[in-house]
Amino acid sequence: MFFQRKTYRIKPDNLNDINNFFHNNVYPVHIKNGAKLIGRWVNETKDEILVIWEYTSMEQYERIDDLLKNSNPYNIAMKNLKGFYTEAKENLMSSTAPYPSAYHEHKHLLSVSGYITNKDGEVLLVRNFHRSDTMEMPGGQVEEGETLEEAIHREVLEETGINVSLHGITGIYQNVTSGVTCVVFRGEYQSGEVRPAEGETSEVFFAKITKENIEQFITREQFRNRATDAMNANYIPYEAFKAKPYELVSRFEVKKEYS
């Protein structure tokens, strides 16, 4: 057996269009050519879709993938959906007896976020398409094999066009409901032109934030708490290393220069 698990990050307003695309263009081709749909799930906030397919072999998967890519109706529909997906991640698993957890998302995810200031003390903020009711600090999910430091550099650059230097970690926040733990860094602008990321952020700018006006920008309490903690900047130690043999990758010491 061969399994494909694909996770899509979407804009909630586009869910119905994406569902119609799946049922009219993707599902029929798979079923007609012998694939089995294990399941398709939409999360509570309607900004993520998980799809798991079962194939008899890699060859069957590749044949169906080619059929879709060479289908005019499929390609026309894909063009109409351009920009609806903000992210798509695919995992391919080969197994004769897949374990039950292969049908589900990871129970715990790790993300990073950055309190980034410029020379005027202003803070870098973004507005994401799938959380358009609030501004927030840039950030995102840590990818496999990345250090936390590498992840925050990548996420800030992807979302805002900015390169940064980092001072350290100001807090760790766990969303028990979604299973996401977020590590917040504080850093400074180094280079780059501020710009939004197509399909991901609708606004990106530096703003002067204080405890008195922060609610005007960051309307969600959990994001506001992270920014307020970073504003005080009580740093905690951070170390990334490889084992066998031990190799230090990066380390931040405790600092209090911004307290």
Short mmCIF file of C-alpha atoms in Angstrom, two decimals:
data_model
loop_
_atom_site.label_atom_id
_atom_site.label_comp_id
_atom_site.label_asym_id
_atom_site.label_seq_id
_atom_site.Cartn_x
_atom_site.Cartn_y
_atom_site.Cartn_z
CA MET A 1 0.00 0.00 0.00
CA PHE A 2 1.01 3.59 -0.59
CA PHE A 3 -0.46 6.63 1.17
CA GLN A 4 -0.49 10.33 0.40
CA ARG A 5 -1.29 12.80 3.17
CA LYS A 6 -1.63 16.41 2.10
CA THR A 7 -2.39 19.44 4.28
CA TYR A 8 -3.68 22.68 2.76
CA ARG A 9 -3.74 26.06 4.47
CA ILE A 10 -6.62 28.01 2.96
CA LYS A 11 -8.60 31.21 3.26
CA PRO A 12 -11.85 30.33 5.11
CA ASP A 13 -13.97 32.35 2.67
CA ASN A 14 -12.81 30.06 -0.17
CA LEU A 15 -13.78 26.77 1.47
CA ASN A 16 -16.92 26.16 -0.63
CA ASP A 17 -15.07 26.81 -3.90
CA ILE A 18 -12.26 24.46 -2.87
CA ASN A 19 -14.76 21.77 -1.85
CA ASN A 20 -16.48 22.02 -5.25
CA PHE A 21 -13.12 21.79 -7.01
CA PHE A 22 -12.24 18.65 -5.06
CA HIS A 23 -15.55 16.86 -5.66
CA ASN A 24 -15.78 17.80 -9.35
CA ASN A 25 -12.16 17.53 -10.49
CA VAL A 26 -10.01 15.56 -8.04
CA TYR A 27 -12.22 12.90 -6.46
CA PRO A 28 -13.68 11.42 -9.73
CA VAL A 29 -10.25 10.91 -11.34
CA HIS A 30 -8.90 9.17 -8.25
CA ILE A 31 -11.86 6.85 -7.77
CA LYS A 32 -12.12 5.98 -11.47
CA ASN A 33 -8.46 4.92 -11.46
CA GLY A 34 -8.55 2.74 -8.35
CA ALA A 35 -7.41 5.06 -5.55
CA LYS A 36 -9.20 5.03 -2.19
CA LEU A 37 -10.07 8.14 -0.18
CA ILE A 38 -9.19 7.41 3.46
CA GLY A 39 -10.59 10.74 4.61
CA ARG A 40 -10.84 14.47 4.11
CA TRP A 41 -11.11 16.74 7.15
CA VAL A 42 -11.62 20.49 7.66
CA ASN A 43 -10.59 22.02 11.00
CA GLU A 44 -12.91 24.11 13.20
CA THR A 45 -11.56 27.44 11.98
CA LYS A 46 -11.97 26.36 8.33
CA ASP A 47 -8.46 27.43 7.40
CA GLU A 48 -6.90 23.97 7.02
CA ILE A 49 -7.84 20.84 5.05
CA LEU A 50 -6.25 17.41 5.53
CA VAL A 51 -6.65 14.78 2.77
CA ILE A 52 -5.39 11.16 2.88
CA TRP A 53 -5.43 8.90 -0.20
CA GLU A 54 -4.54 5.21 -0.46
CA TYR A 55 -2.86 3.82 -3.61
CA THR A 56 -1.77 0.30 -4.50
CA SER A 57 1.70 1.55 -5.46
CA MET A 58 3.84 4.57 -6.25
CA GLU A 59 3.21 3.86 -9.94
CA GLN A 60 -0.54 4.23 -9.45
CA TYR A 61 -0.02 7.51 -7.58
CA GLU A 62 2.20 8.87 -10.36
CA ARG A 63 -0.27 7.75 -13.07
CA ILE A 64 -3.17 9.56 -11.41
CA ASP A 65 -1.02 12.63 -10.81
CA ASP A 66 -0.16 12.73 -14.54
CA LEU A 67 -3.83 12.33 -15.48
CA LEU A 68 -4.74 15.33 -13.35
CA LYS A 69 -1.92 17.51 -14.70
CA ASN A 70 -2.91 16.69 -18.30
CA SER A 71 -6.63 17.29 -17.75
CA ASN A 72 -7.93 20.53 -19.27
CA PRO A 73 -10.90 20.85 -16.85
CA TYR A 74 -8.55 20.29 -13.90
CA ASN A 75 -6.04 22.89 -15.12
CA ILE A 76 -8.75 25.46 -15.86
CA ALA A 77 -10.23 24.97 -12.39
CA MET A 78 -6.76 25.25 -10.83
CA LYS A 79 -6.21 28.61 -12.53
CA ASN A 80 -9.52 29.85 -11.12
CA LEU A 81 -8.38 28.75 -7.65
CA LYS A 82 -5.04 30.56 -7.88
CA GLY A 83 -4.27 32.23 -4.58
CA PHE A 84 -6.90 30.30 -2.60
CA TYR A 85 -4.27 28.05 -1.01
CA THR A 86 -1.75 29.81 1.22
CA GLU A 87 0.29 26.65 1.79
CA ALA A 88 0.26 22.96 0.84
CA LYS A 89 2.42 20.26 2.42
CA GLU A 90 2.61 16.67 1.19
CA ASN A 91 3.77 13.50 2.93
CA LEU A 92 4.12 10.19 1.08
CA MET A 93 4.09 7.01 3.17
CA SER A 94 4.72 3.44 2.05
CA SER A 95 3.39 0.68 4.32
CA THR A 96 1.62 -2.68 4.12
CA ALA A 97 -0.09 -2.09 7.46
CA PRO A 98 -0.15 1.64 8.28
CA TYR A 99 -0.29 2.55 11.93
CA PRO A 100 -3.44 4.42 13.08
CA SER A 101 -1.66 7.72 13.67
CA ALA A 102 -0.73 7.85 9.97
CA TYR A 103 -4.31 8.98 9.34
CA HIS A 104 -4.03 12.04 11.56
CA GLU A 105 -2.07 15.26 11.89
CA HIS A 106 0.74 15.45 14.42
CA LYS A 107 -0.67 15.94 17.92
CA HIS A 108 1.90 18.64 18.74
CA LEU A 109 3.26 21.35 16.44
CA LEU A 110 6.00 23.90 17.04
CA SER A 111 5.87 27.46 15.74
CA VAL A 112 7.91 30.65 16.13
CA SER A 113 7.06 34.33 16.21
CA GLY A 114 9.18 37.48 16.25
CA TYR A 115 8.97 40.82 18.07
CA ILE A 116 11.09 42.77 15.57
CA THR A 117 11.90 46.45 16.08
CA ASN A 118 13.51 49.08 13.85
CA LYS A 119 15.88 51.93 14.78
CA ASP A 120 12.88 54.06 15.86
CA GLY A 121 11.63 51.39 18.26
CA GLU A 122 8.64 50.51 16.08
CA VAL A 123 7.42 46.91 15.95
CA LEU A 124 6.95 44.84 12.78
CA LEU A 125 3.33 43.70 12.39
CA VAL A 126 1.48 41.62 9.80
CA ARG A 127 -2.16 40.90 8.98
CA ASN A 128 -2.73 37.33 7.77
CA PHE A 129 -5.54 36.51 5.34
CA HIS A 130 -6.84 33.71 7.57
CA ARG A 131 -6.78 35.94 10.71
CA SER A 132 -7.81 39.25 9.20
CA ASP A 133 -9.44 40.54 12.42
CA THR A 134 -6.07 41.27 14.04
CA MET A 135 -2.52 42.36 13.44
CA GLU A 136 0.19 40.11 14.90
CA MET A 137 3.91 39.50 14.98
CA PRO A 138 5.26 37.58 11.96
CA GLY A 139 5.96 33.87 12.35
CA GLY A 140 4.90 30.36 11.45
CA GLN A 141 5.50 26.65 11.80
CA VAL A 142 8.97 25.17 12.30
CA GLU A 143 9.86 22.83 9.44
CA GLU A 144 11.46 19.42 9.87
CA GLY A 145 15.21 19.68 10.43
CA GLU A 146 15.18 23.41 11.25
CA THR A 147 16.47 25.03 14.41
CA LEU A 148 14.14 27.57 16.04
CA GLU A 149 16.57 30.31 15.02
CA GLU A 150 16.54 29.22 11.38
CA ALA A 151 12.74 29.02 11.40
CA ILE A 152 12.16 32.55 12.68
CA HIS A 153 14.66 34.01 10.19
CA ARG A 154 12.88 32.18 7.34
CA GLU A 155 9.33 33.01 8.45
CA VAL A 156 10.02 36.73 8.94
CA LEU A 157 11.72 36.96 5.54
CA GLU A 158 8.92 35.05 3.77
CA GLU A 159 6.09 37.05 5.35
CA THR A 160 7.62 40.53 5.34
CA GLY A 161 10.74 40.68 3.12
CA ILE A 162 12.88 41.61 6.14
CA ASN A 163 16.21 40.19 7.35
CA VAL A 164 16.71 40.39 11.12
CA SER A 165 19.21 39.84 13.90
CA LEU A 166 18.03 38.09 17.06
CA HIS A 167 18.60 38.85 20.75
CA GLY A 168 16.90 35.86 22.36
CA ILE A 169 13.65 34.20 23.44
CA THR A 170 11.08 36.13 25.48
CA GLY A 171 8.39 33.49 26.00
CA ILE A 172 6.86 30.09 25.21
CA TYR A 173 3.10 29.75 24.65
CA GLN A 174 1.05 26.55 24.33
CA ASN A 175 -2.34 26.35 22.62
CA VAL A 176 -3.68 23.19 24.25
CA THR A 177 -6.74 23.08 21.97
CA SER A 178 -4.83 22.99 18.68
CA GLY A 179 -1.65 21.37 20.04
CA VAL A 180 0.58 24.25 18.91
CA THR A 181 3.46 25.57 21.03
CA CYS A 182 4.87 28.95 19.99
CA VAL A 183 8.34 30.26 20.86
CA VAL A 184 8.69 34.06 20.64
CA PHE A 185 12.00 35.75 19.76
CA ARG A 186 12.95 39.38 20.02
CA GLY A 187 15.13 40.90 17.32
CA GLU A 188 16.01 43.92 15.21
CA TYR A 189 15.62 44.95 11.56
CA GLN A 190 18.79 44.46 9.51
CA SER A 191 17.88 44.84 5.85
CA GLY A 192 15.17 44.45 3.22
CA GLU A 193 12.09 46.29 1.96
CA VAL A 194 8.85 45.77 3.86
CA ARG A 195 6.27 44.02 1.69
CA PRO A 196 3.32 41.61 2.11
CA ALA A 197 3.55 37.97 1.01
CA GLU A 198 1.20 37.01 -1.83
CA GLY A 199 -1.60 34.78 -0.60
CA GLU A 200 -0.47 35.00 3.03
CA THR A 201 -0.23 38.54 4.44
CA SER A 202 -2.42 41.46 3.36
CA GLU A 203 -0.63 44.15 5.39
CA VAL A 204 2.93 44.52 6.72
CA PHE A 205 4.26 47.61 8.48
CA PHE A 206 6.20 48.96 11.47
CA ALA A 207 4.11 50.64 14.17
CA LYS A 208 4.83 52.40 17.46
CA ILE A 209 3.28 50.10 20.06
CA THR A 210 2.79 50.82 23.76
CA LYS A 211 0.85 49.10 26.51
CA GLU A 212 -1.75 51.84 26.13
CA ASN A 213 -2.40 51.49 22.39
CA ILE A 214 -1.58 47.84 21.69
CA GLU A 215 -5.27 46.80 21.52
CA GLN A 216 -5.74 49.10 18.53
CA PHE A 217 -3.38 46.85 16.56
CA ILE A 218 -3.44 43.37 18.14
CA THR A 219 -7.06 42.50 18.93
CA ARG A 220 -6.61 38.85 19.95
CA GLU A 221 -5.60 38.52 23.58
CA GLN A 222 -3.18 35.59 23.15
CA PHE A 223 -1.17 37.48 20.50
CA ARG A 224 -1.29 40.66 22.58
CA ASN A 225 0.13 38.85 25.62
CA ARG A 226 3.10 37.60 23.59
CA ALA A 227 3.90 41.10 22.32
CA THR A 228 3.56 42.62 25.80
CA ASP A 229 5.92 40.02 27.28
CA ALA A 230 8.43 40.65 24.47
CA MET A 231 8.17 44.37 25.12
CA ASN A 232 9.55 43.72 28.64
CA ALA A 233 12.22 41.35 27.21
CA ASN A 234 13.10 39.03 30.08
CA TYR A 235 15.15 36.60 28.02
CA ILE A 236 15.50 32.87 28.66
CA PRO A 237 18.42 30.62 27.58
CA TYR A 238 18.22 28.88 24.23
CA GLU A 239 20.52 26.27 22.76
CA ALA A 240 20.35 24.18 19.58
CA PHE A 241 22.72 21.24 19.27
CA LYS A 242 23.35 17.96 17.49
CA ALA A 243 24.23 14.78 19.35
CA LYS A 244 26.55 11.81 18.69
CA PRO A 245 28.97 13.51 18.55
CA TYR A 246 27.86 16.69 20.32
CA GLU A 247 27.91 19.79 18.13
CA LEU A 248 26.65 23.20 19.24
CA VAL A 249 24.60 24.84 16.47
CA SER A 250 23.56 28.08 18.19
CA ARG A 251 23.00 29.53 21.63
CA PHE A 252 21.48 32.65 23.20
CA GLU A 253 22.48 33.61 26.72
CA VAL A 254 20.16 35.31 29.21
CA LYS A 255 20.11 39.09 28.53
CA LYS A 256 18.40 41.98 30.29
CA GLU A 257 19.52 44.87 28.15
CA TYR A 258 15.93 45.81 27.18
CA SER A 259 14.31 45.38 30.61
#
